[in-house]
Coordinates of C-alpha atoms and ligand atoms in Angstrom, one line a residue:
M1314 CA 0.0 0.0 0.0
D1315 CA 1.2 3.5 -0.7
K1316 CA 1.2 6.1 2.1
V1317 CA -2.2 7.5 1.2
Q1318 CA -3.7 4.0 1.2
L1319 CA -2.0 3.3 4.6
E1320 CA -3.5 6.5 6.1
E1321 CA -6.9 5.3 4.9
R1322 CA -6.3 1.9 6.4
V1323 CA -5.2 3.4 9.7
K1324 CA -8.4 5.6 9.9
E1325 CA -10.5 2.5 9.0
L1326 CA -8.7 0.4 11.7
N1327 CA -9.2 3.2 14.3
Q1328 CA -12.9 3.4 13.6
L1329 CA -13.3 -0.4 13.5
L1330 CA -11.5 -0.8 16.9
H1331 CA -13.5 2.1 18.5
D1332 CA -16.8 0.6 17.3
T1333 CA -16.0 -3.0 18.3
G1334 CA -14.4 -1.7 21.6
Y1335 CA -17.6 0.2 22.4
A1336 CA -19.8 -2.8 21.7
Y1337 CA -17.6 -5.1 23.8
Y1338 CA -16.8 -2.8 26.8
V1339 CA -19.9 -0.5 27.0
L1340 CA -22.7 -2.5 25.6
D1341 CA -21.3 -5.9 26.6
Q1342 CA -22.4 -7.1 23.2
P1343 CA -19.3 -8.1 21.2
L1344 CA -19.6 -7.4 17.4
V1345 CA -16.6 -9.6 16.5
P1346 CA -14.8 -12.5 18.1
D1347 CA -11.8 -11.5 20.4
A1348 CA -9.4 -13.0 17.8
V1349 CA -10.7 -10.6 15.1
Y1350 CA -10.4 -7.6 17.5
D1351 CA -6.8 -8.6 18.3
Q1352 CA -6.0 -9.0 14.6
Y1353 CA -7.2 -5.5 13.9
L1354 CA -5.2 -4.2 16.8
Q1355 CA -2.0 -6.0 15.8
E1356 CA -2.4 -4.7 12.2
L1357 CA -2.7 -1.1 13.6
I1358 CA 0.3 -1.6 16.0
A1359 CA 2.4 -2.8 13.1
I1360 CA 1.5 0.1 10.8
E1361 CA 2.0 2.7 13.7
S1362 CA 5.4 1.2 14.7
E1363 CA 6.6 1.6 11.1
F1364 CA 4.9 5.0 10.5
P1365 CA 4.7 6.8 13.9
D1366 CA 3.3 9.9 12.1
L1367 CA 0.2 7.9 11.6
I1368 CA -0.4 7.4 15.3
Y1369 CA -3.6 9.4 16.3
P1370 CA -3.8 10.6 20.0
D1371 CA -7.1 8.7 20.4
S1372 CA -5.8 5.5 18.8
P1373 CA -6.8 2.4 20.8
T1374 CA -3.1 1.6 20.8
Q1375 CA -2.5 4.6 23.1
R1376 CA -4.7 3.3 25.9
V1377 CA -1.8 1.9 27.9
G1378 CA 1.0 4.4 27.9
G1379 CA 4.6 3.1 28.1
T1380 CA 6.1 5.8 30.4
I1381 CA 6.1 5.4 34.2
L1382 CA 5.2 8.8 35.7
Q1383 CA 7.3 10.6 38.3
G1384 CA 4.1 11.9 40.1
F1385 CA 0.7 13.3 39.4
N1386 CA 0.1 17.0 38.6
K1387 CA -2.6 18.9 40.4
V1388 CA -5.5 20.0 38.2
A1389 CA -8.4 22.4 39.0
H1390 CA -11.8 21.2 38.0
T1391 CA -13.7 23.6 35.7
Y1392 CA -16.8 23.0 37.9
P1393 CA -16.2 22.1 41.6
M1394 CA -17.1 18.5 42.5
L1395 CA -19.6 18.8 45.3
S1396 CA -20.3 16.7 48.3
L1397 CA -23.5 14.9 49.1
S1398 CA -25.7 15.2 52.2
N1399 CA -26.6 11.9 53.8
A1400 CA -29.9 10.3 54.8
F1401 CA -29.9 7.4 57.2
G1402 CA -33.5 6.4 57.4
R1403 CA -37.1 7.1 56.4
E1404 CA -37.3 10.2 58.7
D1405 CA -34.3 11.8 57.0
L1406 CA -35.9 11.0 53.6
D1407 CA -39.2 12.5 54.6
D1408 CA -37.4 15.6 55.9
F1409 CA -35.5 15.9 52.6
D1410 CA -38.8 15.5 50.6
R1411 CA -40.7 18.0 52.8
R1412 CA -37.9 20.7 52.4
I1413 CA -38.1 20.2 48.6
R1414 CA -41.9 20.5 48.5
A1415 CA -41.8 23.6 50.6
S1416 CA -39.4 25.1 48.1
I1417 CA -40.7 24.0 44.6
G1418 CA -44.1 22.5 45.3
D1419 CA -45.4 19.0 44.5
D1420 CA -44.9 18.8 40.7
F1421 CA -41.5 17.3 40.3
S1422 CA -39.7 13.9 40.1
Y1423 CA -36.6 12.3 41.5
V1424 CA -33.9 10.2 39.8
C1425 CA -32.6 7.4 42.0
E1426 CA -29.2 5.9 41.3
L1427 CA -27.2 3.1 42.9
K1428 CA -24.4 4.8 44.9
I1429 CA -21.3 3.0 43.5
D1430 CA -18.7 2.5 46.2
G1431 CA -15.6 3.6 44.3
L1432 CA -13.6 6.8 43.6
A1433 CA -15.2 10.0 42.3
I1434 CA -13.4 11.2 39.2
S1435 CA -13.9 13.9 36.5
L1436 CA -13.3 13.4 32.8
T1437 CA -12.7 16.3 30.4
Y1438 CA -13.4 16.0 26.6
E1439 CA -12.5 18.7 24.1
N1440 CA -14.2 18.5 20.7
G1441 CA -15.1 14.9 21.5
V1442 CA -11.6 13.8 22.4
F1443 CA -10.7 12.6 25.9
V1444 CA -8.0 15.1 27.1
R1445 CA -7.9 14.8 30.9
G1446 CA -9.1 12.7 33.8
A1447 CA -8.6 13.6 37.5
T1448 CA -9.4 12.5 41.0
R1449 CA -12.0 14.5 43.0
G1450 CA -9.3 15.6 45.5
D1451 CA -10.8 18.3 47.7
G1452 CA -13.6 19.0 45.2
R1453 CA -11.8 21.9 43.6
V1454 CA -8.4 20.5 42.8
G1455 CA -7.6 16.9 42.1
E1456 CA -4.7 14.9 40.7
D1457 CA -4.3 14.3 37.0
I1458 CA -4.6 10.6 36.5
T1459 CA -5.3 10.7 32.7
E1460 CA -2.8 8.0 31.8
N1461 CA -4.4 5.6 34.3
L1462 CA -8.0 6.4 33.3
K1463 CA -7.2 5.8 29.6
T1464 CA -6.6 2.2 30.5
I1465 CA -10.3 1.8 31.5
R1466 CA -11.8 0.4 28.3
S1467 CA -15.3 1.7 28.8
I1468 CA -13.9 5.3 28.8
P1469 CA -14.2 6.4 25.1
L1470 CA -11.1 8.1 23.8
R1471 CA -13.3 9.8 21.2
L1472 CA -17.0 10.5 21.5
K1473 CA -19.7 10.0 18.8
K1474 CA -20.1 13.8 18.7
P1475 CA -17.4 16.5 18.9
V1476 CA -18.6 17.9 22.2
T1477 CA -16.6 19.7 24.9
M1478 CA -17.7 18.8 28.4
E1479 CA -16.5 17.9 31.9
L1480 CA -18.1 14.8 33.3
R1481 CA -18.4 13.1 36.7
G1482 CA -18.2 9.4 37.3
E1483 CA -17.3 6.8 39.8
A1484 CA -14.3 4.5 39.0
Y1485 CA -14.6 1.2 40.7
M1486 CA -13.3 -2.4 40.8
P1487 CA -15.9 -5.1 40.1
K1488 CA -16.2 -7.7 43.0
K1489 CA -14.8 -10.5 40.8
S1490 CA -11.7 -8.5 39.9
F1491 CA -11.2 -7.6 43.6
M1492 CA -11.3 -11.2 44.7
A1493 CA -8.9 -12.3 41.9
L1494 CA -6.5 -9.4 42.7
N1495 CA -6.4 -10.3 46.4
E1496 CA -5.8 -13.9 45.6
S1497 CA -2.8 -12.9 43.6
R1498 CA -1.7 -10.5 46.3
V1499 CA -1.6 -13.4 48.8
E1500 CA 0.4 -15.5 46.3
Q1501 CA 2.9 -12.7 46.0
E1502 CA 2.9 -12.4 49.8
E1503 CA 1.7 -8.8 49.4
E1504 CA -0.9 -7.1 51.7
K1505 CA -4.5 -7.7 50.6
F1506 CA -6.8 -4.7 49.8
A1507 CA -9.5 -4.2 52.5
N1508 CA -12.3 -3.6 50.0
P1509 CA -12.9 -2.8 46.2
R1510 CA -12.9 1.0 46.9
N1511 CA -9.4 0.9 48.4
A1512 CA -8.2 -1.5 45.5
A1513 CA -9.6 1.0 42.9
A1514 CA -8.0 4.0 44.7
G1515 CA -4.7 2.1 45.0
S1516 CA -4.8 1.1 41.3
L1517 CA -5.5 4.6 40.1
R1518 CA -2.6 5.9 42.2
Q1519 CA -0.1 3.7 40.4
L1520 CA 2.6 5.7 38.5
D1521 CA 2.9 2.9 36.0
P1522 CA -0.2 2.8 33.7
K1523 CA 0.6 -0.9 32.9
I1524 CA -0.2 -1.8 36.5
A1525 CA -3.5 0.2 36.4
A1526 CA -4.3 -1.5 33.1
S1527 CA -3.9 -4.9 34.8
R1528 CA -6.5 -4.1 37.5
N1529 CA -9.7 -4.5 35.4
L1530 CA -11.1 -1.1 36.6
A1531 CA -14.4 0.1 35.4
I1532 CA -16.5 3.3 35.6
F1533 CA -20.1 4.5 35.7
V1534 CA -20.5 8.1 34.4
Y1535 CA -23.2 9.9 36.4
G1536 CA -23.2 13.6 35.6
I1537 CA -22.2 16.6 33.5
G1538 CA -20.2 19.4 35.1
G1539 CA -22.2 22.6 35.3
D1540 CA -25.9 22.6 34.9
G1541 CA -26.3 20.9 31.5
E1542 CA -27.8 24.1 30.2
A1543 CA -25.1 24.1 27.5
Y1544 CA -26.4 20.9 25.9
Q1545 CA -30.1 21.9 25.8
L1546 CA -30.9 19.3 28.4
D1547 CA -34.0 19.7 30.6
S1548 CA -33.3 17.1 33.3
H1549 CA -30.8 14.8 34.9
A1550 CA -32.6 11.8 33.3
E1551 CA -32.1 13.4 29.9
A1552 CA -28.5 14.0 30.7
L1553 CA -27.9 10.4 31.5
D1554 CA -29.6 9.3 28.2
Y1555 CA -27.4 11.8 26.4
L1556 CA -24.3 10.3 28.0
D1557 CA -25.5 6.9 26.7
E1558 CA -25.8 8.3 23.2
L1559 CA -22.2 9.8 23.4
G1560 CA -20.9 6.3 24.1
F1561 CA -20.4 6.3 27.9
Q1562 CA -21.1 3.6 30.4
T1563 CA -23.9 4.8 32.7
N1564 CA -25.6 2.7 35.4
K1565 CA -28.7 1.1 33.9
E1566 CA -30.5 0.5 37.3
R1567 CA -31.4 4.2 37.6
K1568 CA -35.1 5.0 38.1
T1569 CA -37.3 8.1 37.8
C1570 CA -39.5 8.2 40.9
H1571 CA -42.6 10.5 41.4
S1572 CA -42.9 10.2 45.2
I1573 CA -40.7 9.5 48.2
D1574 CA -42.7 6.3 48.7
E1575 CA -41.5 5.2 45.2
V1576 CA -37.9 6.2 46.3
Q1577 CA -38.4 4.1 49.5
A1578 CA -39.5 1.1 47.4
Y1579 CA -36.4 1.5 45.2
I1580 CA -34.2 1.6 48.3
E1581 CA -35.9 -1.6 49.7
K1582 CA -35.5 -3.4 46.4
W1583 CA -31.8 -2.7 46.2
T1584 CA -31.2 -3.3 49.9
T1585 CA -32.3 -6.9 49.1
K1586 CA -30.6 -7.2 45.7
R1587 CA -27.3 -5.5 46.7
P1588 CA -25.4 -8.8 47.3
D1589 CA -26.2 -10.0 43.7
L1590 CA -24.6 -6.9 42.1
P1591 CA -21.2 -7.5 40.4
Y1592 CA -20.0 -4.3 42.1
E1593 CA -20.2 -2.8 45.5
I1594 CA -22.7 0.0 46.4
D1595 CA -22.9 1.9 49.7
G1596 CA -26.3 3.5 49.2
I1597 CA -28.7 5.2 46.9
V1598 CA -28.3 8.7 45.5
I1599 CA -31.6 10.6 45.1
K1600 CA -31.6 13.7 42.9
V1601 CA -34.4 16.1 41.9
N1602 CA -34.7 15.5 38.2
R1603 CA -35.3 18.8 36.3
Y1604 CA -32.6 21.4 36.1
V1605 CA -35.0 24.3 36.7
H1606 CA -35.9 22.7 40.0
Q1607 CA -32.2 22.1 40.9
Q1608 CA -31.4 25.8 40.2
E1609 CA -34.4 26.9 42.3
L1610 CA -33.2 24.7 45.2
G1611 CA -29.5 25.7 44.9
F1612 CA -26.7 24.6 47.1
T1613 CA -25.4 24.8 50.7
A1614 CA -21.8 25.7 51.2
K1615 CA -20.7 22.3 50.0
S1616 CA -23.5 20.2 48.7
P1617 CA -26.7 20.6 46.5
R1618 CA -30.0 21.0 48.3
W1619 CA -31.5 19.0 45.4
A1620 CA -29.7 15.7 46.2
T1621 CA -29.0 13.4 49.1
A1622 CA -27.4 10.0 49.6
Y1623 CA -29.3 7.4 51.5
K1624 CA -26.6 5.3 53.2
F1625 CA -27.1 1.6 53.9
P1626 CA -26.7 0.7 57.6
A1627 CA -23.1 -0.4 58.1
E1628 CA -23.0 -4.2 58.0
E1629 CA -22.3 -5.7 61.5
V1630 CA -18.6 -6.5 61.3
V1631 CA -18.1 -10.1 62.4
T1632 CA -15.1 -9.8 64.7
T1633 CA -12.8 -12.8 64.4
L1634 CA -11.4 -11.9 67.9
L1635 CA -12.6 -14.0 70.8
D1636 CA -15.7 -12.4 72.3
I1637 CA -14.3 -10.5 75.2
E1638 CA -16.5 -10.8 78.3
L1639 CA -17.1 -7.2 79.4
T1640 CA -17.0 -7.0 83.1
V1641 CA -19.4 -4.4 84.4
Ligands
3BD362 C1 -23.4 15.5 41.3 C2 -23.8 15.1 42.8 C3 -23.2 16.1 43.8 C4 -25.3 15.1 42.9 C5 -23.3 13.7 43.0 N1 -22.2 13.5 43.8 C6 -21.7 12.3 44.0 N2 -20.7 12.2 44.8 C7 -20.4 13.4 45.6 C8 -19.7 13.1 46.9 N3 -18.6 12.3 46.7 C9 -17.6 12.4 47.6 N4 -16.5 11.6 47.4 C10 -15.5 11.7 48.3 C11 -15.5 12.6 49.3 C12 -16.6 13.4 49.5 N5 -17.6 13.3 48.6 C13 -18.7 11.1 45.8 C14 -19.5 11.4 44.6 C15 -22.3 11.1 43.4 C16 -21.9 9.8 43.5 C17 -22.5 8.8 42.8 C18 -22.1 7.4 43.0 N6 -21.1 7.1 43.8 O1 -22.6 6.5 42.4 C19 -23.7 9.1 42.0 N7 -24.3 8.1 41.3 N8 -24.1 10.4 41.9 C20 -23.4 11.4 42.5 N9 -23.9 12.7 42.3

């Protein structure tokens, strides 16, 4: 092939690998057998190694960087990453609901989401290309972990539309990957991770992206920085559907609820079903759905008045220590 044909082939392979990668890692519906995917990837690696000028920044071959970083740069979020108030029971939920009705009346809906027990991160895209990923940090400034986040296959390196936006998501380690990782840690006589959240945090803090890439991390994207006004979106539910269209992995168990009773039913459902999930959750996030209502409700110093997190009761920790008779 001459250079022009090669360039065409490289573009074709990039598109093929993006589309098959999206189907495999986001939709969980492989379009081609793994062997075919690997064949495309090997062909692209071969051309890129001979013609480095044909390497696109968002080429799938660039997911796992080769350089070990010296450290992580600090990065300021365009929009601060807020905190969430907590609700620990039905009374707290009723108080939350009452305060909202007092402010915006009765004609509104909630979106309930599983609260993924991972690491809050922000993703920045410019003209549809993934340019930066960062930890939440203190909410205003986080650490640039772009190289490690690029290794998460469900994070698209290029979107289906050339949009510029900053997103929020929760990076996590599936339960199966956590169990396997700890087994290998025991074999290597290394300390086990206490829980999947710590394992995910430890993996994203690795300076060598190859180690992060080996940890089978995943992500659920759950919000757009700012108030979504810029994308003609009317509500949070619409924003999540829009993120699906752009090619992101969002959590499909979300539910629009029209009363706090419906929210309570959703909480009870997932309190029961929680052990069957392939990832850990530590509660349910409840958000007022429409942006106009969120703007009316506003924020406290650190968290939105239009959202709260119902926290599951801490599971009783079975102590392995002998029961110590307390003498009174
Ligand atoms: C955008 C808002 C503020 C409403 C928001 N904030 C969240 N969090 C804030 C507090 N966070 C936090 N993290 C560390 C220290 C303090 N706060 C951790 C993320 C959300 C977390 C999840 C999730 N985990 O699944 C979710 N589905 N939706 C969220 N929505």
